[in-house]
CSV table of C-alpha atoms in Angstrom, one decimal:
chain,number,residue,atom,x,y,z
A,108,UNK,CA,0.0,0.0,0.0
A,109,UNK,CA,1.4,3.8,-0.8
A,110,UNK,CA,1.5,6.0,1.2
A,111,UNK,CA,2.0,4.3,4.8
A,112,UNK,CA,4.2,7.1,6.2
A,113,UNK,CA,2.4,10.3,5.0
A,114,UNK,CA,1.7,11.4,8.4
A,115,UNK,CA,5.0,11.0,9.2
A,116,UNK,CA,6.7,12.9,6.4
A,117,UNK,CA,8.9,15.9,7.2
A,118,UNK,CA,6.4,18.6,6.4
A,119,UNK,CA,4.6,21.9,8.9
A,120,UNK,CA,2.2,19.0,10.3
A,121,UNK,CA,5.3,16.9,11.9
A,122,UNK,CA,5.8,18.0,15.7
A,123,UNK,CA,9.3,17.7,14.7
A,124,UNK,CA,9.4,20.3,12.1
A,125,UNK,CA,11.0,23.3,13.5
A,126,UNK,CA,13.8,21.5,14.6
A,127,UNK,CA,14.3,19.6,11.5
A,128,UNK,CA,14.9,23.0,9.3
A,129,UNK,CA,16.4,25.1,12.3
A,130,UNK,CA,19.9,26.1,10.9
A,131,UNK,CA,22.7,27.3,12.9
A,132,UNK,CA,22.6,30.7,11.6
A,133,UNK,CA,19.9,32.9,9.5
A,134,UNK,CA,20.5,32.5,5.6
A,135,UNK,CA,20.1,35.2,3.2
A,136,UNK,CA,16.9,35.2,1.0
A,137,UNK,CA,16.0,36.1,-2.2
A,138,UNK,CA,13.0,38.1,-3.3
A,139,UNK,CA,10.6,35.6,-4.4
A,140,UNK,CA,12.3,32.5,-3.2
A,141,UNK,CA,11.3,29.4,-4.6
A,142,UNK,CA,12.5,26.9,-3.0
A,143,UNK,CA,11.5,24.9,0.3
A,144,UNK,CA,14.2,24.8,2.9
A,145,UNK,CA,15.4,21.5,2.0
A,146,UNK,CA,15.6,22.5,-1.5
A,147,UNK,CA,18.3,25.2,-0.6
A,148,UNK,CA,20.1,22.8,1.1
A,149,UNK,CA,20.1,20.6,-1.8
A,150,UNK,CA,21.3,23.6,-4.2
A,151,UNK,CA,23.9,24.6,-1.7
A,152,UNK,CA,25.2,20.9,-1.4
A,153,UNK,CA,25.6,20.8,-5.7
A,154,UNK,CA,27.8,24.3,-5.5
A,155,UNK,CA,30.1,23.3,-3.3
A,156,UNK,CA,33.3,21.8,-4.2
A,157,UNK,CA,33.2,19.0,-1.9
A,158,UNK,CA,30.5,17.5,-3.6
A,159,UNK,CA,32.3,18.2,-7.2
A,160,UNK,CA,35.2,16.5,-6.1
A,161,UNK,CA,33.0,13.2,-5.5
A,162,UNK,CA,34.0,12.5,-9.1
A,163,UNK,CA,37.2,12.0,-8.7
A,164,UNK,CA,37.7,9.5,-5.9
A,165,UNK,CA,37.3,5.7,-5.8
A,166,UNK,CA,34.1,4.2,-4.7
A,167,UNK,CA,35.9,0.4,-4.5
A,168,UNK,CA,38.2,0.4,-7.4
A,169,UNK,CA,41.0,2.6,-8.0
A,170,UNK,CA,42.0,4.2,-11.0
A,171,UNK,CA,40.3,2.1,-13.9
A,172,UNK,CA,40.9,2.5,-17.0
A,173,UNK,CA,37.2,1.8,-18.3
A,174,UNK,CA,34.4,5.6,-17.9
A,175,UNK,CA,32.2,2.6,-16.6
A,176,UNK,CA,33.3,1.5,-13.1
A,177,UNK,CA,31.4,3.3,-10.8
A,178,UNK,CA,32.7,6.6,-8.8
A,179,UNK,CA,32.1,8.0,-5.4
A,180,UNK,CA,29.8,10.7,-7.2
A,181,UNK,CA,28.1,7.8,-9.3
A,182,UNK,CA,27.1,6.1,-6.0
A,183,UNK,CA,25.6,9.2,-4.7
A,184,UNK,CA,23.2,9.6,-7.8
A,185,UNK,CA,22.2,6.1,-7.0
A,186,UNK,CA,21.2,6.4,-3.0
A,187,UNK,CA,19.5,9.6,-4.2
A,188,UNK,CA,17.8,7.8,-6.9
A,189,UNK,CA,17.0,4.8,-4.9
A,190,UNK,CA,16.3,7.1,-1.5
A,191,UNK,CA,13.9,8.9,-4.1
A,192,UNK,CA,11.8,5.8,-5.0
A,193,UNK,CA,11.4,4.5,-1.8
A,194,UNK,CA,10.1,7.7,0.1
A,195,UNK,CA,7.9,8.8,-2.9
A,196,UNK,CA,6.3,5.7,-2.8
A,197,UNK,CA,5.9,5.4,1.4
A,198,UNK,CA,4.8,9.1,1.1
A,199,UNK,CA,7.8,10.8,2.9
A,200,UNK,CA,9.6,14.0,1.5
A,201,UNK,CA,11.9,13.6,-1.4
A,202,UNK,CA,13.2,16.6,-1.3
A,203,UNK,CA,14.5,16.2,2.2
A,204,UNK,CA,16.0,12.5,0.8
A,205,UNK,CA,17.2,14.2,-2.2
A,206,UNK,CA,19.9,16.5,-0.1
A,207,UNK,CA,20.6,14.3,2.7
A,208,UNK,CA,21.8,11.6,-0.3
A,209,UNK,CA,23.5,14.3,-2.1
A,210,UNK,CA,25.7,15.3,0.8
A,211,UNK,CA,25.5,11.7,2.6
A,212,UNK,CA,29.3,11.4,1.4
A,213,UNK,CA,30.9,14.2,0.8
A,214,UNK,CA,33.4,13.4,3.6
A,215,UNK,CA,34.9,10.9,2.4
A,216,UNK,CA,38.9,10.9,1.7
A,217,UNK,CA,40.7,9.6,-1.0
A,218,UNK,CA,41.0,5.9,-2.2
A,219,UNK,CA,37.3,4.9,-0.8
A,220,UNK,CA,37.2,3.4,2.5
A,221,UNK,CA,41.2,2.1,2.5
A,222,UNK,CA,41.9,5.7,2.8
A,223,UNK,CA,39.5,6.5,5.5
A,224,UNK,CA,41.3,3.5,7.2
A,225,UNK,CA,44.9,5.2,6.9
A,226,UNK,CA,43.5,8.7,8.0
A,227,UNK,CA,41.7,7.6,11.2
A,228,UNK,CA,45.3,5.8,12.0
A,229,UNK,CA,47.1,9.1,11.5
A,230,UNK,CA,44.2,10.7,13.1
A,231,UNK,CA,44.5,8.5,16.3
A,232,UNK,CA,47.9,8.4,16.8
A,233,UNK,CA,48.3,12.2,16.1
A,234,UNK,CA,45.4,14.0,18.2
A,235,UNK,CA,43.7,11.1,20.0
A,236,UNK,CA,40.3,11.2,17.8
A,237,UNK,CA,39.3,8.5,14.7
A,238,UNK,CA,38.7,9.6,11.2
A,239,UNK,CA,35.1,8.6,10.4
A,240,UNK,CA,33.7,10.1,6.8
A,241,UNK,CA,30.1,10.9,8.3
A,242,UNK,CA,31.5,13.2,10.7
A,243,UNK,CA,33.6,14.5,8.7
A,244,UNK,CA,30.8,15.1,6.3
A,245,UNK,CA,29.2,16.9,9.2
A,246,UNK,CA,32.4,19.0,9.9
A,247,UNK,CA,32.5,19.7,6.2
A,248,UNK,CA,29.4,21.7,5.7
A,249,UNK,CA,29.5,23.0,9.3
A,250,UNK,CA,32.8,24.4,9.2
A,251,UNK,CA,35.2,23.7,5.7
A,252,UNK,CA,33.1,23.8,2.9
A,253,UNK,CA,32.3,27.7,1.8
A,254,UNK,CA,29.7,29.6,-0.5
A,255,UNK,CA,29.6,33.1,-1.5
A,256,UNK,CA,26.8,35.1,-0.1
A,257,UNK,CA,25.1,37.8,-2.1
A,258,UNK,CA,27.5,40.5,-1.3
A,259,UNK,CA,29.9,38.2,-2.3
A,260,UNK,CA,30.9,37.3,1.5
A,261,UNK,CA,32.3,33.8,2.4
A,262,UNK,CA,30.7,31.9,4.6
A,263,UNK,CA,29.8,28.0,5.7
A,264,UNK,CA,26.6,26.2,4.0
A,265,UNK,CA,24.7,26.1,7.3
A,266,UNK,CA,22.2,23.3,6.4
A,267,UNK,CA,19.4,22.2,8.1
A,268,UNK,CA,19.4,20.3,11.1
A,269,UNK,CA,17.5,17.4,9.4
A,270,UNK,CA,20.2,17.5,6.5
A,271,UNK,CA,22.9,17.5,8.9
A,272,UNK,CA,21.9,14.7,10.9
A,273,UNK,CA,20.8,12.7,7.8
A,274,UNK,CA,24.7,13.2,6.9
A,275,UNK,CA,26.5,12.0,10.3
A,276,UNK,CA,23.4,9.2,10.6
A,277,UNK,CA,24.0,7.7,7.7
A,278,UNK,CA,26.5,4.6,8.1
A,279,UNK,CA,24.9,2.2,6.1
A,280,UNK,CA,25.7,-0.9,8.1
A,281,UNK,CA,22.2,-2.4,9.2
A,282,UNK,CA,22.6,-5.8,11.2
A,283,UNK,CA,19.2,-5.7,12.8
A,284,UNK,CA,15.9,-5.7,10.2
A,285,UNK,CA,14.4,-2.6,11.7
A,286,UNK,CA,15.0,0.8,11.3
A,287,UNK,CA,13.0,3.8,13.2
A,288,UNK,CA,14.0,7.4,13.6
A,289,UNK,CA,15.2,8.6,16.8
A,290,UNK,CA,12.6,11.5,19.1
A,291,UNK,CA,15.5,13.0,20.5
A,292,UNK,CA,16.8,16.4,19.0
A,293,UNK,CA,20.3,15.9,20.5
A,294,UNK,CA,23.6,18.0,19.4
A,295,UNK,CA,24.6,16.9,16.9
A,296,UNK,CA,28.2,16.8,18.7
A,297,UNK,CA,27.1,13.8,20.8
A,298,UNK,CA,28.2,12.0,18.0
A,299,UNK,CA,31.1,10.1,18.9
A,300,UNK,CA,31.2,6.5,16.8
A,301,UNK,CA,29.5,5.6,13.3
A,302,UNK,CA,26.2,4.1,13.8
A,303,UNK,CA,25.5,5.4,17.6
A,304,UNK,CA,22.3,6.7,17.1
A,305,UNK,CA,19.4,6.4,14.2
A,306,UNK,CA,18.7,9.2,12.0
A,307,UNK,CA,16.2,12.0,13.4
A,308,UNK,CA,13.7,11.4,10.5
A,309,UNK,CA,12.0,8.6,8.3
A,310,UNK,CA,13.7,10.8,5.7
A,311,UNK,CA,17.3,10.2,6.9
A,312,UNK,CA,16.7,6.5,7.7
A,313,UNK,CA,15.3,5.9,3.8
A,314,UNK,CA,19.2,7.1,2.8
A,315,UNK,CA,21.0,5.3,5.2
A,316,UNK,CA,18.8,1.8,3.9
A,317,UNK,CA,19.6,3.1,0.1
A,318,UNK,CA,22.9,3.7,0.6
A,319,UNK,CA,23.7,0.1,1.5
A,320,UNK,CA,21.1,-1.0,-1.8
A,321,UNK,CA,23.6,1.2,-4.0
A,322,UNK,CA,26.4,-0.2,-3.0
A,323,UNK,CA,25.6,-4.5,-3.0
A,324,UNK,CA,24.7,-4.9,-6.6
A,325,UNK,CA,26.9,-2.0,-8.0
A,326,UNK,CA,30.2,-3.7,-6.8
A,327,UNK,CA,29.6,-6.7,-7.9
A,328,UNK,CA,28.6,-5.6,-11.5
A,329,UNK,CA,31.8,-3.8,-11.6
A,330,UNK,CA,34.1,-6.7,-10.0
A,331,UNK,CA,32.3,-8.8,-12.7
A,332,UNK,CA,33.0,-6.1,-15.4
A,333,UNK,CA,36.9,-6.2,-14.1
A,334,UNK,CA,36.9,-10.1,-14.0
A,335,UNK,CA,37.5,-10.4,-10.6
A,336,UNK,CA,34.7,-12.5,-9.9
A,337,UNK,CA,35.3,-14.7,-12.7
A,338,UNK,CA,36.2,-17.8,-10.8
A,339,UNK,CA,33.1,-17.0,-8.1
A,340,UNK,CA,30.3,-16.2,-10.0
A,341,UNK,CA,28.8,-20.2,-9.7
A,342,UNK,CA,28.9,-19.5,-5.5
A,343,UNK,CA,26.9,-16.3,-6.7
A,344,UNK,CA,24.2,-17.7,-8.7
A,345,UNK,CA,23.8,-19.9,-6.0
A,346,UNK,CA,23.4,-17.0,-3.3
A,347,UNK,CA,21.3,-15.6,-5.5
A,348,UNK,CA,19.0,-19.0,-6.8
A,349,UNK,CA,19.2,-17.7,-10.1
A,350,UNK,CA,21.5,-17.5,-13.1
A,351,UNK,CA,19.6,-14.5,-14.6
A,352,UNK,CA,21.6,-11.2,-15.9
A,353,UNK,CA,23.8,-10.1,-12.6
A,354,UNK,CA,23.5,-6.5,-12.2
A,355,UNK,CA,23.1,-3.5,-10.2
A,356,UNK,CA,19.5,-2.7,-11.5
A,357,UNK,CA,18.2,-6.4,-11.0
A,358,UNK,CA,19.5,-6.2,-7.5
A,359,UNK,CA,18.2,-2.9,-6.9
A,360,UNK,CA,14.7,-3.9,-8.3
A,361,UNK,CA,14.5,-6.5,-5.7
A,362,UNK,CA,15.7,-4.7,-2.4
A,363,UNK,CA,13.5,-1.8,-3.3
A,364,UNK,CA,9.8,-3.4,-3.7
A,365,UNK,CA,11.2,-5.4,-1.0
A,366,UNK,CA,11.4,-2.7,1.8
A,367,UNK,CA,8.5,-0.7,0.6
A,368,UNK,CA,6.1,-4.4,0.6
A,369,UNK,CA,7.5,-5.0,4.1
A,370,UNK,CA,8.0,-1.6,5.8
A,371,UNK,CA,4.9,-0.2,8.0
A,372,UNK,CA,5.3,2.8,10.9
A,373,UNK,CA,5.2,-0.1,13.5
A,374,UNK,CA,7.4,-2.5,12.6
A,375,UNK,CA,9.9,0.4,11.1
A,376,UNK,CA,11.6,0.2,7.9
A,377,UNK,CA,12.7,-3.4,7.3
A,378,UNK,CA,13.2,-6.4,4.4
A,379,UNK,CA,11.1,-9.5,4.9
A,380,UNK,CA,13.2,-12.2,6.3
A,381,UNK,CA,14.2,-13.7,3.1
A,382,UNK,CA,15.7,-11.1,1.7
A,383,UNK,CA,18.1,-9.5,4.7
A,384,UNK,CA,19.5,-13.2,5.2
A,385,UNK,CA,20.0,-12.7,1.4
A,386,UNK,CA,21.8,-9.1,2.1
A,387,UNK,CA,23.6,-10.7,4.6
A,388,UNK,CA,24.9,-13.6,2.3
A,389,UNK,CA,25.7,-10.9,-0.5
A,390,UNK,CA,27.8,-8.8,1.6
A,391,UNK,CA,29.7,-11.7,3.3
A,392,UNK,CA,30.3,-12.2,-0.8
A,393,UNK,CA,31.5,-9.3,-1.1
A,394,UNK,CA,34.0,-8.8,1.4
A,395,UNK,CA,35.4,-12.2,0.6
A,396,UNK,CA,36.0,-11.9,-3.2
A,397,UNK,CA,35.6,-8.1,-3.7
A,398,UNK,CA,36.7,-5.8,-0.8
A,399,UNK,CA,39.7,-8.2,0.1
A,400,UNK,CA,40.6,-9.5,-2.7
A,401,UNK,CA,44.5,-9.8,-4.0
A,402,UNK,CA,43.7,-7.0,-6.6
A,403,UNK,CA,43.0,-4.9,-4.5
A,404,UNK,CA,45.9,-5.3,-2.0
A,405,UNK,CA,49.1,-3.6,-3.8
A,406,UNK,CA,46.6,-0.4,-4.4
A,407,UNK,CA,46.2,-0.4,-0.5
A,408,UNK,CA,50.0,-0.4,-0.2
A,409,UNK,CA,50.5,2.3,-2.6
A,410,UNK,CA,47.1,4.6,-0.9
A,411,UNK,CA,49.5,3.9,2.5
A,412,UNK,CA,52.4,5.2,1.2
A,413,UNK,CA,50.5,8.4,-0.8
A,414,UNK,CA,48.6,9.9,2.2
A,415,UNK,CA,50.9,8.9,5.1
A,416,UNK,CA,53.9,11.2,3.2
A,417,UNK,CA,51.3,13.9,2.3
A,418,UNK,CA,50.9,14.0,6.1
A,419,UNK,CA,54.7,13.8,7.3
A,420,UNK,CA,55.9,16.4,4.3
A,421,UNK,CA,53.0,19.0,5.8
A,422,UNK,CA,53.8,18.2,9.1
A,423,UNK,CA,57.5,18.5,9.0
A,424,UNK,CA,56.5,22.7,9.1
A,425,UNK,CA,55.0,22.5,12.5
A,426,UNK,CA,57.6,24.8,15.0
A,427,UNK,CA,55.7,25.6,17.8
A,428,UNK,CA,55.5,29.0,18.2
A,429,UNK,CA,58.2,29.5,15.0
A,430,UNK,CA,55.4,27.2,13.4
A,431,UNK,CA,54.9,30.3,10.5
A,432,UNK,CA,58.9,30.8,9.8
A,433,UNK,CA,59.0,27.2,9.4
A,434,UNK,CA,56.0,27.0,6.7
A,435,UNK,CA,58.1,29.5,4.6
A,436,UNK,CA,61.1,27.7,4.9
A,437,UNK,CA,59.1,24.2,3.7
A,438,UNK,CA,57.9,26.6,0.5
A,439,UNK,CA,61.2,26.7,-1.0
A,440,UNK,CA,61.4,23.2,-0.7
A,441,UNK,CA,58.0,22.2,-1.7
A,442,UNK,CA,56.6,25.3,-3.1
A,443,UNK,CA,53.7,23.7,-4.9
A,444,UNK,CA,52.4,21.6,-2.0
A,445,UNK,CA,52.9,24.1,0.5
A,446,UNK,CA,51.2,27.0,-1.3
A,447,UNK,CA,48.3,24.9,-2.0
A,448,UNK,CA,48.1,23.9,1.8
A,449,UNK,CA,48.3,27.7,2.6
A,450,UNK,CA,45.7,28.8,0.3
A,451,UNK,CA,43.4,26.4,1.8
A,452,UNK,CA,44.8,27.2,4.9
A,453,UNK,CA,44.2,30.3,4.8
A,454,UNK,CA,40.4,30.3,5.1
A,455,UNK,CA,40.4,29.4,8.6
A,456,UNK,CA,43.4,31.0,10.6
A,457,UNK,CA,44.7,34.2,11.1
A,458,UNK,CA,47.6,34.2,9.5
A,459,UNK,CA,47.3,35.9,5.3
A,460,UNK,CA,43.3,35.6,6.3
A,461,UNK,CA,41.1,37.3,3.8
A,462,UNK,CA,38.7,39.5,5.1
A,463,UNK,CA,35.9,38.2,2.9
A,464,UNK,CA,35.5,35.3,5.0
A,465,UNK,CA,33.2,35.3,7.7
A,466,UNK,CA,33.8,31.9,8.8
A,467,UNK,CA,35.3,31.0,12.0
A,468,UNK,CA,38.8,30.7,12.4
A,469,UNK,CA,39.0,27.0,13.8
A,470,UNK,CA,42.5,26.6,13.5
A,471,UNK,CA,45.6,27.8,15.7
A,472,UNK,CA,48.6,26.8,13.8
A,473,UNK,CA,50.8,26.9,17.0
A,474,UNK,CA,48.8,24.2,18.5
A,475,UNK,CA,49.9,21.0,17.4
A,476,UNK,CA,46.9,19.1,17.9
A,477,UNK,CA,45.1,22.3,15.8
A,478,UNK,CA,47.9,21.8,13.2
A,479,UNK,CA,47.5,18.3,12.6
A,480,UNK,CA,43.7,18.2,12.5
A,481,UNK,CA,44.3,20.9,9.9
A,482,UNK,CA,46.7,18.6,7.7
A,483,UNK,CA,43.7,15.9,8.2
A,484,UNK,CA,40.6,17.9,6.8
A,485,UNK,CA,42.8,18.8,4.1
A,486,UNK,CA,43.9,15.2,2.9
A,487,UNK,CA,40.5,14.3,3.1
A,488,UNK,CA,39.2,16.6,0.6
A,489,UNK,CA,41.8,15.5,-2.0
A,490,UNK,CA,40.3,13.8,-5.0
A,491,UNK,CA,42.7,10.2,-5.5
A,492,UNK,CA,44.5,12.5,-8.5
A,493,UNK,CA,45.4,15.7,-6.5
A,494,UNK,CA,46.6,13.4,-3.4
A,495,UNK,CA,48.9,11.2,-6.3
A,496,UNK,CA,50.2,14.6,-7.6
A,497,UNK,CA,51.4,15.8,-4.4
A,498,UNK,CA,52.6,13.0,-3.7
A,499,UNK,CA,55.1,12.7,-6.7
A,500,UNK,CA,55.5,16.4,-6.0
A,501,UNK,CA,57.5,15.5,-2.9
A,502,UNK,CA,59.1,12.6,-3.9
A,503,UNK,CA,60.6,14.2,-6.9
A,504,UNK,CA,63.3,16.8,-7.8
């Protein structure tokens, strides 16, 4: 039946609904606005260069040669497109799906998930704290990520809280068949592992489902385009009791009526039995033949050895208090890498700081903790290219 969550949907009825568009700070408004509030989210997401950079950095495999093996930004279109299906038909907002899957990964690092590995190492051993890409999603379009205002003024995107929390709430690792929004309206800095609380809307939980739909059936079309399951695929048919076509829309088809048959308000958003044993047997698949599989280990190496010598090269100008002399002494060694970092830099310290920026400043150079966490945020918005270039940058002459 259609429909089932209508009286749920993020919308002026919901109790819920001033928190859910309450933004930090008051945005600018045109003269005869069009858009709803979660449609300036979603236009504010597109402009920013976070989410432009999504096309450039490895969803599962790195660096193929074939236009056909799906990107981080490829993925996205798919959670919003599958996000988009479910809610229209359960009667929830699709324009509030369509910008939390938009931004729902726009923190992620370099080199997919192997790279989010290496950064939350660094991360830990370097200021105590792990590298996790929802929060740093959250961190993104709270405090990095800037747009110019109508006087031409830079400042952060200042999204809405149900946005937001759709972002941080979105790890898409399900292992119980029911999913329900939380009531609370808690800071959104409570957050202190992935997964520790659900999603504050139906909305946000419809994205965090889709995003592990995307994902299943698009990496093993691509492993099978790549030929890496070639010697697996009979174990597949099996898991799947069929030798039909193997692909992402076939999959996709099935999880989707699937979870819209199945879900009611009561029970929460869930997959009938059958099917989330059958998840559970296609991602045990894929971690066995496709996320750990030989091919894939020398890449890992070589993601190591990239980000870990980005860090220690930007590092190596920390001083202290001399922290600034050193950084133009490491210029005339590395001019290119270290005028890029300062540039970025730049936005959110005091130091060469343009006036046109009316963010915070968030980082004190002289602090090393402050220092390092700066080095972090910037690796993580690298696209895989920009992170090999400065890479080779430093190791060449």
């Amino acid at each position: 039946m259609e429909n089932k969550f209508k009286e749920f949907s993020a919308n002026e009825s919901n109790p819920k609904w001033e928190n859910m568009i309450k933004r930090e700070n008051i945005i600018y408004k045109r003269q005869n606005e069009l858009r709803s509030e979660f449609e300036r989210d979603y236009t504010r997401i597109i402009h920013c260069n976070a989410y432009r950079r999504l096309k450039h950095k490895t969803q599962v495999f790195f660096s193929p040669e074939s236009d056909h093996i799906c990107t981080r930004l490829e993925h996205v279109m798919h959670v919003e497109s599958i996000s988009y299906t479910i809610a229209r038909y359960l009667g929830l907002n699709t324009e509030l799906t369509k910008a939390i899957a938009t931004a729902h990964d726009i923190g992620h690092s370099p080199f997919g998930h192997e790279g989010e590995k290496i950064l939350s190492n660094i991360s830990k051993n370097e200021i105590g704290e792990t590298f996790w890409h929802e929060k740093n999603g959250l961190d993104y379009v709270e405090k990095i990520e800037l747009l110019e205002d109508l006087i031409k003024d830079k400042q952060n995107l200042n999204l809405t809280y149900a946005v937001r929390d759709g972002i941080i709430s979105h790890c898409g690792e399900i292992d119980e068949n029911m999913l329900k929004p939380r009531e609370e309206n808690i800071n959104l800095d409570e957050y202190k592992t992935p997964n520790q609380y659900a999603p504050y809307t139906w909305e946000g939980c419809v994205v965090k489902i889709a995003d592990k739909i995307a994902y299943l059936g698009r990496d093993i079309e691509d492993a099978i385009s790549l030929g890496i399951l070639d010697e697996n695929l009979e174990e597949l048919y099996n898991i799947l009791q069929s030798k039909q076509v193997i692909n992402n829309t076939v999959i996709i088809n099935q999880l989707i009526q699937d979870i819209c048959m199945n879900s009611t308000p009561e029970k929460g958003l869930c997959f009938s039995e059958d099917m989330f044993n059958l998840i559970k047997e296609i991602k045990q698949f894929n971690y066995k033949y496709i996320y750990l599989s030989d091919r894939i280990k020398p890449a890992r190496r070589y993601f190591y050895l990239v980000i870990n010598e980005i860090f220690k090269t930007l590092k190596s100008a920390y001083d202290g208090e001399n922290t600034i002399d050193k950084f133009e002494k490491m210029k005339k060694i590395y001019p290119d890498v270290f005028e890029g970092f300062e540039k970025w830099l730049s936005n959110y310290w005091n130091f060469k700081r343009d006036i046109s920026y009316k963010n915070d400043i968030i980082f004190n150079i002289e602090d090393e903790k402050d220092f390092s966490r700066a080095i972090i945020y910037y690796i993580a918005g690298m696209t895989d290219n920009f992170a090999i270039n400065e890479y080779n940058k430093i190791i060449g002459f």
